[in-house]
Short mmCIF file of N, CA and C and ligand atoms in Angstrom, two decimals:
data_model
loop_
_atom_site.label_atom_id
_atom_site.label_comp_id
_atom_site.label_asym_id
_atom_site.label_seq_id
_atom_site.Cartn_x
_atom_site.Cartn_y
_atom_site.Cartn_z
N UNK A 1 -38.25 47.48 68.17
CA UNK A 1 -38.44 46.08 67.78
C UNK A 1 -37.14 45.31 67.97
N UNK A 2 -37.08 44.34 68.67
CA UNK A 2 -36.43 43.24 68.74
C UNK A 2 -36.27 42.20 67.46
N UNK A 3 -35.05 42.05 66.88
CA UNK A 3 -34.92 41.10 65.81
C UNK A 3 -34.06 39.87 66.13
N UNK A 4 -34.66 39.00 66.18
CA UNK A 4 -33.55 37.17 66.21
C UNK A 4 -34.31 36.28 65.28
N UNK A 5 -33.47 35.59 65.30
CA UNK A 5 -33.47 34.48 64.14
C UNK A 5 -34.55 33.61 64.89
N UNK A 6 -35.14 32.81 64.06
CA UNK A 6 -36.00 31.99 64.48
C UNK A 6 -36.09 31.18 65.23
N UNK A 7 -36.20 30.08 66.12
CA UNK A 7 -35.62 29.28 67.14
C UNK A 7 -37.53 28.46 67.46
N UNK A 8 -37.59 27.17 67.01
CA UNK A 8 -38.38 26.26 66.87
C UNK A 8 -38.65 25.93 68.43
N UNK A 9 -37.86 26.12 69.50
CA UNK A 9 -38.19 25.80 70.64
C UNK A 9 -39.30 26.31 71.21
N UNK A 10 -39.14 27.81 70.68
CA UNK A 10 -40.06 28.73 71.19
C UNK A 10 -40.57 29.59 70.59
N UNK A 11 -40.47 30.12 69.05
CA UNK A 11 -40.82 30.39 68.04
C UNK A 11 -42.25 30.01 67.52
N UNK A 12 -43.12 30.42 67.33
CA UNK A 12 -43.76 29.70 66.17
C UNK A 12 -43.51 30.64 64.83
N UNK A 13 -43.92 29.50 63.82
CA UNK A 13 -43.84 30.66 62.60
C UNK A 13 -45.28 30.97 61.98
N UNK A 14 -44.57 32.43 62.06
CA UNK A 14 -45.78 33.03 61.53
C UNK A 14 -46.36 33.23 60.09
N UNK A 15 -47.17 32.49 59.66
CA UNK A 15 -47.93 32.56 58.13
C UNK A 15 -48.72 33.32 57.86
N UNK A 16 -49.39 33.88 58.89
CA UNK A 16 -50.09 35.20 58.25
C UNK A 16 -49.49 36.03 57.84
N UNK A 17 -48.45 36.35 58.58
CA UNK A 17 -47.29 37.65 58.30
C UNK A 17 -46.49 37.17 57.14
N UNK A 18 -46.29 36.03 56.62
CA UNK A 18 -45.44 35.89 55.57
C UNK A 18 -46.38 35.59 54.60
N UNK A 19 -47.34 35.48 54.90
CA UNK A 19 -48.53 35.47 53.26
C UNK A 19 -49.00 36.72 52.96
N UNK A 20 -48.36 37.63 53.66
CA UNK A 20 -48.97 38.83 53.11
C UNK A 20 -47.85 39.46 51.91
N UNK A 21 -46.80 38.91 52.38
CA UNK A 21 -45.71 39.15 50.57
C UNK A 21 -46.06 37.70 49.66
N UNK A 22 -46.60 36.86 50.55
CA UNK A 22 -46.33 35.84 49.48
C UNK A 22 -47.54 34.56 49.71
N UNK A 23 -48.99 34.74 49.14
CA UNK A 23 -49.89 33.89 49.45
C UNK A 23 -49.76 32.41 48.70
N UNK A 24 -48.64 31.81 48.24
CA UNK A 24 -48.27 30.46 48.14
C UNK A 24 -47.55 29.51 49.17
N UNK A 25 -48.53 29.23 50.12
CA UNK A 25 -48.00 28.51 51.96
C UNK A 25 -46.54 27.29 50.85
N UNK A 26 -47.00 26.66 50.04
CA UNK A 26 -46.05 25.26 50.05
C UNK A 26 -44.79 26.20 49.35
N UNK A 27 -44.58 27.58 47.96
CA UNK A 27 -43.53 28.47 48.25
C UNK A 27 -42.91 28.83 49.69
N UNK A 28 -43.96 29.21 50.30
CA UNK A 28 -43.28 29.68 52.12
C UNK A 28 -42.45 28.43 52.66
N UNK A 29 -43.21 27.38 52.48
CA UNK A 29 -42.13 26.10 53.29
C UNK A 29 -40.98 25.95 52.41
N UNK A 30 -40.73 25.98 51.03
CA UNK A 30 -39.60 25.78 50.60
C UNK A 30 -38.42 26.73 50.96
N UNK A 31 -38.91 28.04 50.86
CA UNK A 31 -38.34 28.79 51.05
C UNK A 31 -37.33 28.78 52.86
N UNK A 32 -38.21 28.28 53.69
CA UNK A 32 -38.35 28.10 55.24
C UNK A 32 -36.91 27.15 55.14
N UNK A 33 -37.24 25.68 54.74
CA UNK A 33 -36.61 24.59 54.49
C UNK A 33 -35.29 24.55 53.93
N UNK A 34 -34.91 25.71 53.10
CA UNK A 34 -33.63 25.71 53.02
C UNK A 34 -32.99 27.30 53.39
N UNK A 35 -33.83 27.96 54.28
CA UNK A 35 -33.37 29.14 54.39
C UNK A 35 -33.34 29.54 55.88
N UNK A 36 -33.21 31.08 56.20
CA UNK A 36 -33.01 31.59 57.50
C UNK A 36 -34.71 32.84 57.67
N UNK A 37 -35.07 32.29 58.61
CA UNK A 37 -36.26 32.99 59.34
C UNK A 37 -35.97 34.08 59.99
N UNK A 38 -36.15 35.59 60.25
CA UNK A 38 -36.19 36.16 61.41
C UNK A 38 -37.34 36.75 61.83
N UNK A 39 -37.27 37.12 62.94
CA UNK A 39 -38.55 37.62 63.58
C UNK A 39 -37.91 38.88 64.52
N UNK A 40 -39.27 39.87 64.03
CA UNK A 40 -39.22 40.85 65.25
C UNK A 40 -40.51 40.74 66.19
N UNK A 41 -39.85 41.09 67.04
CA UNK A 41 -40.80 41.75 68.23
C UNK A 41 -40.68 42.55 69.08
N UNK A 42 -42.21 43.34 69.32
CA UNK A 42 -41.78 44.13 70.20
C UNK A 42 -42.01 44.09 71.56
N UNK A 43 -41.27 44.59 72.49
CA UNK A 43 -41.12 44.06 73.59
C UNK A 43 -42.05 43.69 74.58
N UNK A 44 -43.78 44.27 74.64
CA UNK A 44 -44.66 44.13 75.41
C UNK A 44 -45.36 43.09 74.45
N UNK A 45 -44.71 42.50 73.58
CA UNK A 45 -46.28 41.22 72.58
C UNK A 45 -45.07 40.24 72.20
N UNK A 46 -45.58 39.06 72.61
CA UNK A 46 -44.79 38.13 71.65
C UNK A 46 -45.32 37.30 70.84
N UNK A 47 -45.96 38.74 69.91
CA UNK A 47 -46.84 37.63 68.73
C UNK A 47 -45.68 38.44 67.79
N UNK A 48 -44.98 37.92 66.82
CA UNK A 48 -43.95 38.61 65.84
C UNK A 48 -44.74 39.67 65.20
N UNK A 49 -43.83 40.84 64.92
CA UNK A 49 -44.74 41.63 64.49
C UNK A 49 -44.09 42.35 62.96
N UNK A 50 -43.29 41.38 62.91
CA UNK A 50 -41.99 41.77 61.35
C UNK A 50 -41.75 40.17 61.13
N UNK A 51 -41.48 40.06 60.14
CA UNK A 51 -40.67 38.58 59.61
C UNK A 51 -39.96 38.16 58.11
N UNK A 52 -38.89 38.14 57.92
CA UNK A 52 -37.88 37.84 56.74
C UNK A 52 -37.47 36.71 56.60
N UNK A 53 -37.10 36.28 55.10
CA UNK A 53 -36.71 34.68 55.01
C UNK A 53 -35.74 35.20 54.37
N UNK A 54 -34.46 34.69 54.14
CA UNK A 54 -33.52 34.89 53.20
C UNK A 54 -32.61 33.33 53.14
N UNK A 55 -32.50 33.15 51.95
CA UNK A 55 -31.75 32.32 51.20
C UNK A 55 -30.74 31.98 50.38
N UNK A 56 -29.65 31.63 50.58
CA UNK A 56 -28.34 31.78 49.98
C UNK A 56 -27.88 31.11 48.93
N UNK A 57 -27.40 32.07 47.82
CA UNK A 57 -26.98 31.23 46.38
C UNK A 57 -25.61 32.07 46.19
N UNK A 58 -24.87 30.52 46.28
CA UNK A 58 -22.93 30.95 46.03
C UNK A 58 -22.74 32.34 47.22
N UNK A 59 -22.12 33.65 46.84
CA UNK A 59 -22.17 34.87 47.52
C UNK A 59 -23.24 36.24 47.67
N UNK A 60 -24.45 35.54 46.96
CA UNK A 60 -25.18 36.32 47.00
C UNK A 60 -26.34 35.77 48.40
N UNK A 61 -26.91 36.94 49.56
CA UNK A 61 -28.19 36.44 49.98
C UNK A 61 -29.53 36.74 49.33
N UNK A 62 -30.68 36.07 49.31
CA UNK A 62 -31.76 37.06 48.56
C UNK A 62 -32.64 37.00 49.87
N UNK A 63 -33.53 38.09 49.98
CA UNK A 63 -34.74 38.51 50.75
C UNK A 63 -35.88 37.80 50.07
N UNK A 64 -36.23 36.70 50.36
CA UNK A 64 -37.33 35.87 49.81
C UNK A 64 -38.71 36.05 50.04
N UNK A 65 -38.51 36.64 51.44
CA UNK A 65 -39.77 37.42 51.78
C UNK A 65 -39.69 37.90 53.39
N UNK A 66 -40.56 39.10 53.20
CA UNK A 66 -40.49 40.30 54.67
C UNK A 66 -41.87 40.94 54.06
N UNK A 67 -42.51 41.08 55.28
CA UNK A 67 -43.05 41.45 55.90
C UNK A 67 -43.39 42.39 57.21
N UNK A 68 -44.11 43.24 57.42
CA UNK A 68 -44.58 43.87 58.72
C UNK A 68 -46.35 44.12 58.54
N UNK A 69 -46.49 43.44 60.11
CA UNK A 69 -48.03 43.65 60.48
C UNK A 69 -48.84 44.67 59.84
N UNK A 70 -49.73 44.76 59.14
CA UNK A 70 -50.45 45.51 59.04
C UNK A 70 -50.48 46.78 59.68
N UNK A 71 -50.93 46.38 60.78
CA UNK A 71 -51.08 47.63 61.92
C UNK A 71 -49.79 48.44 62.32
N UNK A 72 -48.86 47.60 61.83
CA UNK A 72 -47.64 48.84 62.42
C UNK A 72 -46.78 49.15 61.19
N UNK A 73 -47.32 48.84 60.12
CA UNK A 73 -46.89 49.55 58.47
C UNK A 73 -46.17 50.88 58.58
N UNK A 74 -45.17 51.36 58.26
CA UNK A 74 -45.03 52.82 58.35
C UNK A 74 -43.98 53.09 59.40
N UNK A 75 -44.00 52.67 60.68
CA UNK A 75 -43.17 52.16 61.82
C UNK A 75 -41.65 52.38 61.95
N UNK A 76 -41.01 52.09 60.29
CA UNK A 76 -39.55 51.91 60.11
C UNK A 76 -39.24 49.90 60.56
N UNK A 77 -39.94 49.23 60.70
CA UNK A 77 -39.88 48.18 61.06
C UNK A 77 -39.54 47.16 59.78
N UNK A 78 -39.80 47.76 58.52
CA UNK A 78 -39.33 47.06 57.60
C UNK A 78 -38.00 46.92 57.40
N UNK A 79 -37.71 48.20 57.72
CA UNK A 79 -36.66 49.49 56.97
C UNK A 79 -35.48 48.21 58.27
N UNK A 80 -35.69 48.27 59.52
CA UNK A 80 -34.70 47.77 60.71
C UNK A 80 -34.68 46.47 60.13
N UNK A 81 -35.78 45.63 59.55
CA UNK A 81 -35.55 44.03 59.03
C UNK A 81 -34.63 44.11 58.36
N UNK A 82 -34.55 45.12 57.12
CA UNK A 82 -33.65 44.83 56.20
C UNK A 82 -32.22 45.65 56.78
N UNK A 83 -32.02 46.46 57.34
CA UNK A 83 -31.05 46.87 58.14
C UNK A 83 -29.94 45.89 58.87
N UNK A 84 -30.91 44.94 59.80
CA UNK A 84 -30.64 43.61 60.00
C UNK A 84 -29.78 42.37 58.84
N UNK A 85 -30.60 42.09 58.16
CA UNK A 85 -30.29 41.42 57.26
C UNK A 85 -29.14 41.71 56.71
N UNK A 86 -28.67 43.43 56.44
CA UNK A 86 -27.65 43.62 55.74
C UNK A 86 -26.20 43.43 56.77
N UNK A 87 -26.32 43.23 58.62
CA UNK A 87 -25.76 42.66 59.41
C UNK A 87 -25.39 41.00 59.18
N UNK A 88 -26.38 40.57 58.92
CA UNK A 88 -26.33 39.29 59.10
C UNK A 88 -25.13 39.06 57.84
N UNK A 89 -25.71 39.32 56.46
CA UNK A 89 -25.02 39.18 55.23
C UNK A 89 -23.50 40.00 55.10
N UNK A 90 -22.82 40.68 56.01
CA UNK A 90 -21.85 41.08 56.03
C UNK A 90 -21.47 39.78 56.97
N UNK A 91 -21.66 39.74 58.44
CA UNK A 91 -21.37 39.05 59.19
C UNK A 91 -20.55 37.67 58.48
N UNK A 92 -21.61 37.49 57.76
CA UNK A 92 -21.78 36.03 57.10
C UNK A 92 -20.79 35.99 55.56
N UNK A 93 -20.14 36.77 55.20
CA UNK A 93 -19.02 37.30 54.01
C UNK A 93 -20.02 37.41 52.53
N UNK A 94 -21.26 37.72 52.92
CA UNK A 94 -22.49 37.19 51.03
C UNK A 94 -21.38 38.86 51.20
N UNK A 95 -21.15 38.67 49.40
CA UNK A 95 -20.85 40.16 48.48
C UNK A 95 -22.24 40.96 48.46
N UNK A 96 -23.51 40.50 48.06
CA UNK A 96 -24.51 40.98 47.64
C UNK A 96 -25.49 40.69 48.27
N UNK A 97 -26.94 41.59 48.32
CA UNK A 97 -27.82 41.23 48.96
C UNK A 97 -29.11 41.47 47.85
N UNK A 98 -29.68 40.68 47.38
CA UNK A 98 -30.89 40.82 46.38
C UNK A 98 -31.98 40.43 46.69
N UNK A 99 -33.05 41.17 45.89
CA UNK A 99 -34.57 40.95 46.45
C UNK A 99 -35.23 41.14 44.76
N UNK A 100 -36.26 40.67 44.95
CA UNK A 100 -36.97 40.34 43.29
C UNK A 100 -38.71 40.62 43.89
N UNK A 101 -39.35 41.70 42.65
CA UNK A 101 -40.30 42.05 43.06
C UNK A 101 -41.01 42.48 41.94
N UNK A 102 -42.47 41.97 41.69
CA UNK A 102 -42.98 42.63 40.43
C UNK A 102 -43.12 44.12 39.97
N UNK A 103 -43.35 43.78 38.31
CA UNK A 103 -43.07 45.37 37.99
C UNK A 103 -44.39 45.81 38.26
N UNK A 104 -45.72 44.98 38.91
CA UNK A 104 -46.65 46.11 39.50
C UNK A 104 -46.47 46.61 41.11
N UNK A 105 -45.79 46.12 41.48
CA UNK A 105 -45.77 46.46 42.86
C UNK A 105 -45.14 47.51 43.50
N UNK A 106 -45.70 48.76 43.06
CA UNK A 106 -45.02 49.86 43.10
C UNK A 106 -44.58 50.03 44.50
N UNK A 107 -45.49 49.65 45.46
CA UNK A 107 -45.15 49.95 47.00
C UNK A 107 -43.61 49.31 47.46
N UNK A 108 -43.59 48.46 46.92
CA UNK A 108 -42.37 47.21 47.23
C UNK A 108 -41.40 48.29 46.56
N UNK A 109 -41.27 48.42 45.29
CA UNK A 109 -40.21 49.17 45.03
C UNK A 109 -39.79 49.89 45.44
N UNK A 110 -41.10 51.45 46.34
CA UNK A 110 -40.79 52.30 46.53
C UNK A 110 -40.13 51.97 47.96
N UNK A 111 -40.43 51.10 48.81
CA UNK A 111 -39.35 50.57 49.78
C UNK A 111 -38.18 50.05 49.91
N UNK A 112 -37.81 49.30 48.63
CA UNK A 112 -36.67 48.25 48.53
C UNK A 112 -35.88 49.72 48.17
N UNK A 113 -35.97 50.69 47.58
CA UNK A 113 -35.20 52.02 47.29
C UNK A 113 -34.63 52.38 48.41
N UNK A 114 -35.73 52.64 49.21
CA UNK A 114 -35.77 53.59 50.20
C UNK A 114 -34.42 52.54 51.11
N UNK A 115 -34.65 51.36 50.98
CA UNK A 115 -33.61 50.05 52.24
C UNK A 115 -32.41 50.21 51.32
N UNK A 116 -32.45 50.92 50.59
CA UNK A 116 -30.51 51.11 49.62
C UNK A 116 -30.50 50.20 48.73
N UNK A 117 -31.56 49.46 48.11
CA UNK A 117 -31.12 48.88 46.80
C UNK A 117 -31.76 49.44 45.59
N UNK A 118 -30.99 48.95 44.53
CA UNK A 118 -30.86 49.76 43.27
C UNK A 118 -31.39 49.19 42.12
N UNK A 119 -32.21 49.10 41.69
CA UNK A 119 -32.62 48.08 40.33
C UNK A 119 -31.32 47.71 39.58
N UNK A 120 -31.44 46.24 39.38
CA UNK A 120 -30.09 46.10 39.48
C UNK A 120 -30.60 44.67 37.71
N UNK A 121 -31.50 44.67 37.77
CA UNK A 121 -32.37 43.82 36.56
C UNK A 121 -33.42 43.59 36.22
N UNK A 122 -33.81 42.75 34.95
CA UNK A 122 -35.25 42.70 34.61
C UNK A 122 -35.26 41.44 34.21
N UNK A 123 -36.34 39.99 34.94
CA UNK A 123 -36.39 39.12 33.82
C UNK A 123 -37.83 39.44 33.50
N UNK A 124 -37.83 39.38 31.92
CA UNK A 124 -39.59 39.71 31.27
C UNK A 124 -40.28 38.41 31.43
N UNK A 125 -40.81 38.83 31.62
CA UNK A 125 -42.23 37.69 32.01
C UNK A 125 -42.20 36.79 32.40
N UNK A 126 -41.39 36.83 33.73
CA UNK A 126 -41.21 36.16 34.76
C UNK A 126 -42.87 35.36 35.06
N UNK A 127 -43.79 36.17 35.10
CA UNK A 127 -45.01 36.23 35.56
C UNK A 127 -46.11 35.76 35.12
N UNK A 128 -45.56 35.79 33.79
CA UNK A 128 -46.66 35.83 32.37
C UNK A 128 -47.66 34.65 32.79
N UNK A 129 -47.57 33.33 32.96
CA UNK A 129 -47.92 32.62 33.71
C UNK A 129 -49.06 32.37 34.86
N UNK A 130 -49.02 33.35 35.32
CA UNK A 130 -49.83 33.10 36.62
C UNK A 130 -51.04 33.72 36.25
N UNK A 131 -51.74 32.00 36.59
CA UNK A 131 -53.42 32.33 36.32
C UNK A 131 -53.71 32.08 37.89
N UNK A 132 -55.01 33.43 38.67
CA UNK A 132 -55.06 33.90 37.64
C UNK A 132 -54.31 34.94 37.38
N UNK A 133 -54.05 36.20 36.32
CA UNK A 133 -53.11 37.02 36.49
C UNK A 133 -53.13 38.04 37.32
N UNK A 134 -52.06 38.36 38.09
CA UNK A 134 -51.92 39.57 39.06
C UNK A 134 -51.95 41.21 38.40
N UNK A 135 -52.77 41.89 39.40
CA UNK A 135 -52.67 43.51 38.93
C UNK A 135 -52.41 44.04 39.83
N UNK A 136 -51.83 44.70 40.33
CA UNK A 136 -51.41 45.70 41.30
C UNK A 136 -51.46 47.17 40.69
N UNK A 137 -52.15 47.97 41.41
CA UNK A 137 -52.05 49.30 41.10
C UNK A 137 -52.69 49.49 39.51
N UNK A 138 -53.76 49.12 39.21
CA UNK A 138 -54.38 48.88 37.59
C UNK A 138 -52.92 48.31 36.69
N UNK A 139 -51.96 48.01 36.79
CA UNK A 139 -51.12 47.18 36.32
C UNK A 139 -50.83 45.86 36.06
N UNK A 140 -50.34 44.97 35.51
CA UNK A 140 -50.76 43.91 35.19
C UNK A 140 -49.17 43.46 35.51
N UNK A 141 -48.91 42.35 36.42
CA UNK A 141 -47.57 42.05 36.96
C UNK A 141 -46.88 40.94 35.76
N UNK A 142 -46.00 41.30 35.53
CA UNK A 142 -45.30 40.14 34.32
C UNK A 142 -44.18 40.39 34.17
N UNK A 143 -43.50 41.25 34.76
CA UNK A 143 -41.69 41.25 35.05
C UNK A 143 -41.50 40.80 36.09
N UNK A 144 -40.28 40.39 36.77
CA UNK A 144 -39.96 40.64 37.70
C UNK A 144 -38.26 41.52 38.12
N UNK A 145 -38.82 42.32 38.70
CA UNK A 145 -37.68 43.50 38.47
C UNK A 145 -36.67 42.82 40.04
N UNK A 146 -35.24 43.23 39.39
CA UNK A 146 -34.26 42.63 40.87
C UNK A 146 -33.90 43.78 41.40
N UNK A 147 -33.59 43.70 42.60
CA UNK A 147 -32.88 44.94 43.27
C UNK A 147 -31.63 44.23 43.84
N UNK A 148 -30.76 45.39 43.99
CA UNK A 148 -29.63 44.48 44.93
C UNK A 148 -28.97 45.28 45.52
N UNK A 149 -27.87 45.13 46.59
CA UNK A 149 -27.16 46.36 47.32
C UNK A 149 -25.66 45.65 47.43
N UNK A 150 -24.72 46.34 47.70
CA UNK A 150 -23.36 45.86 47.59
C UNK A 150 -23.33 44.99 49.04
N UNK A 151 -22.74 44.33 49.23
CA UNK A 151 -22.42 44.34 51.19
C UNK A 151 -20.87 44.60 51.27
N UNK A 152 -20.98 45.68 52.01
CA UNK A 152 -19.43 46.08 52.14
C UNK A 152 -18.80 45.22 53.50
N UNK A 153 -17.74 45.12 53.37
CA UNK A 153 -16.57 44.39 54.44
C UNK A 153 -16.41 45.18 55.38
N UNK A 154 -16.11 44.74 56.52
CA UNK A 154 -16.09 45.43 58.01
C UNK A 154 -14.90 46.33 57.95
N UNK A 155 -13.99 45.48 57.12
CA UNK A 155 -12.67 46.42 56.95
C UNK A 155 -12.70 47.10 55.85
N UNK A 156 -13.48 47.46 54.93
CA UNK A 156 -13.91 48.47 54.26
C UNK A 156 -14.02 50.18 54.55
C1 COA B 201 -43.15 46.22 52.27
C2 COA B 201 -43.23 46.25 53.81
C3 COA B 201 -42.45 45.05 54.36
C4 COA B 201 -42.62 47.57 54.33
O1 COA B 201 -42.57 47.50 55.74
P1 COA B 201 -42.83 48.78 56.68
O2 COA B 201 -42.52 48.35 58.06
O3 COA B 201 -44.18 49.33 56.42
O4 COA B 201 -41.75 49.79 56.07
P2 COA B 201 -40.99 50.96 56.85
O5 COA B 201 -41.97 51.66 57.75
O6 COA B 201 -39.77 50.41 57.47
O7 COA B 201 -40.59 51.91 55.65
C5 COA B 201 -39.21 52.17 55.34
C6 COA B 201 -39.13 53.27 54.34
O8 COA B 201 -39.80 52.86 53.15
C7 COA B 201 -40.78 53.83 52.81
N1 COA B 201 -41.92 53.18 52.19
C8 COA B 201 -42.71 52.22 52.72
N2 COA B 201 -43.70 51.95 51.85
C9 COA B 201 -43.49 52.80 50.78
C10 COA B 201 -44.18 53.05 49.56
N3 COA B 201 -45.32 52.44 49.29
N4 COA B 201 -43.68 53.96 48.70
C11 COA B 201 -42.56 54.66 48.99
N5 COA B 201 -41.88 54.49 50.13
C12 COA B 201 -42.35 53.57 51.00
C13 COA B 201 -41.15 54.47 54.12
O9 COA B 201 -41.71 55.76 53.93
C14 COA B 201 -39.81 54.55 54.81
O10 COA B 201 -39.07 55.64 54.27
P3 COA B 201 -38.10 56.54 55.17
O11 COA B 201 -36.97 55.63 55.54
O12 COA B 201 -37.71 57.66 54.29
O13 COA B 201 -38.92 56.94 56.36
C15 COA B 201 -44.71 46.24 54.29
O14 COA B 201 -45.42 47.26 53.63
C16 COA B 201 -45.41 44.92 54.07
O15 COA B 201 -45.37 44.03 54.93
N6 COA B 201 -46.11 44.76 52.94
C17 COA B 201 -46.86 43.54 52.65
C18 COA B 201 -45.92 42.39 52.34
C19 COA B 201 -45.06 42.67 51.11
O16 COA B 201 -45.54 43.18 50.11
N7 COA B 201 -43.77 42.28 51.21
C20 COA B 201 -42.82 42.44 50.14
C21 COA B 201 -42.99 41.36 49.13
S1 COA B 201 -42.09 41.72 47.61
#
């Protein structure tokens, strides 16, 4: 898979692929609007087949949302987005790289682990809120748990 940043010339953006972490489209544009898009692809399709938003507060970046196609789940294609990202966020001097994900979403966690971040917080009932309410995995979502990873310096 091929990863670059988004580019409106010839880009389109993809909303199916980013509503599948996150089915609130007018969240997706805010997020879009003050943040950085990337896209993968792979080399025989140029329909994106990965896509990440990340957004910057002071020295921290956060992963606002990523995604991979359905069909190629499993791939390591997540695993290279965020691989990426942790390029970009060194490149770019962020100290930290954070991602925020409910406490039902066991799958998310068990990936954001697996990409080197560490539960790193808890706000309670982040969630409590949302009608109607979310369950994942017979669980009922109402934390939202943070992960985060160091970004080390090139001269490190
Ligand atoms: C989460 C998501 C982006 C992962 O992308 P992916 O391309 O399938 O992930 P990868 O194939 O790169 O997996 C990377 C590693 O995570 C592991 N992993 C993936 N899903 C996992 C799970 N449910 N539990 C444990 N480990 C998991 C893989 O086994 C792999 O481990 P390895 O490095 O030891 O081989 C993808 O499942 C997705 O698009 N989900 C829907 C959208 C979503 O929920 N986004 C996150 C919003 S918080």
């Amino acid at each position: 898979m091929i990863i670059q940043p988004y580019q409106p010339e010839t880009d389109n953006i993809p909303y199916p692929l980013l509503m599948l972490a996150d089915p609130d489209i007018r969240r997706i544009d805010e997020y879009l609007a003050n943040g950085r898009l990337f896209l993968g692809y792979q080399q025989s399709n140029d329909q994106a087949v990965a896509a990440a938003i990340v957004n910057a507060s002071e020295s921290t970046l956060e992963i606002t949302n990523i995604a991979t196609d359905p069909s190629l789940q499993g791939r390591g294609y997540g695993k290279q987005m965020v691989a990426f990202i942790v390029g970009f966020a060194r490149q770019h001097g962020y100290a930290t790289l954070q991602v925020g994900t409910g406490n039902s979403s066991l799958d998310q966690l068990g990936f954001y682990q697996k990409c080197g971040f560490r539960i790193s917080g808890i706000i309670p009932d982040f969630f409590i809120h949302d009608d109607p309410p979310i369950f994942e995995n017979g669980i009922r979502c109402l934390d939202m748990v943070l992960l985060t990873q160091s970004i080390s310096r090139l001269s490190d």
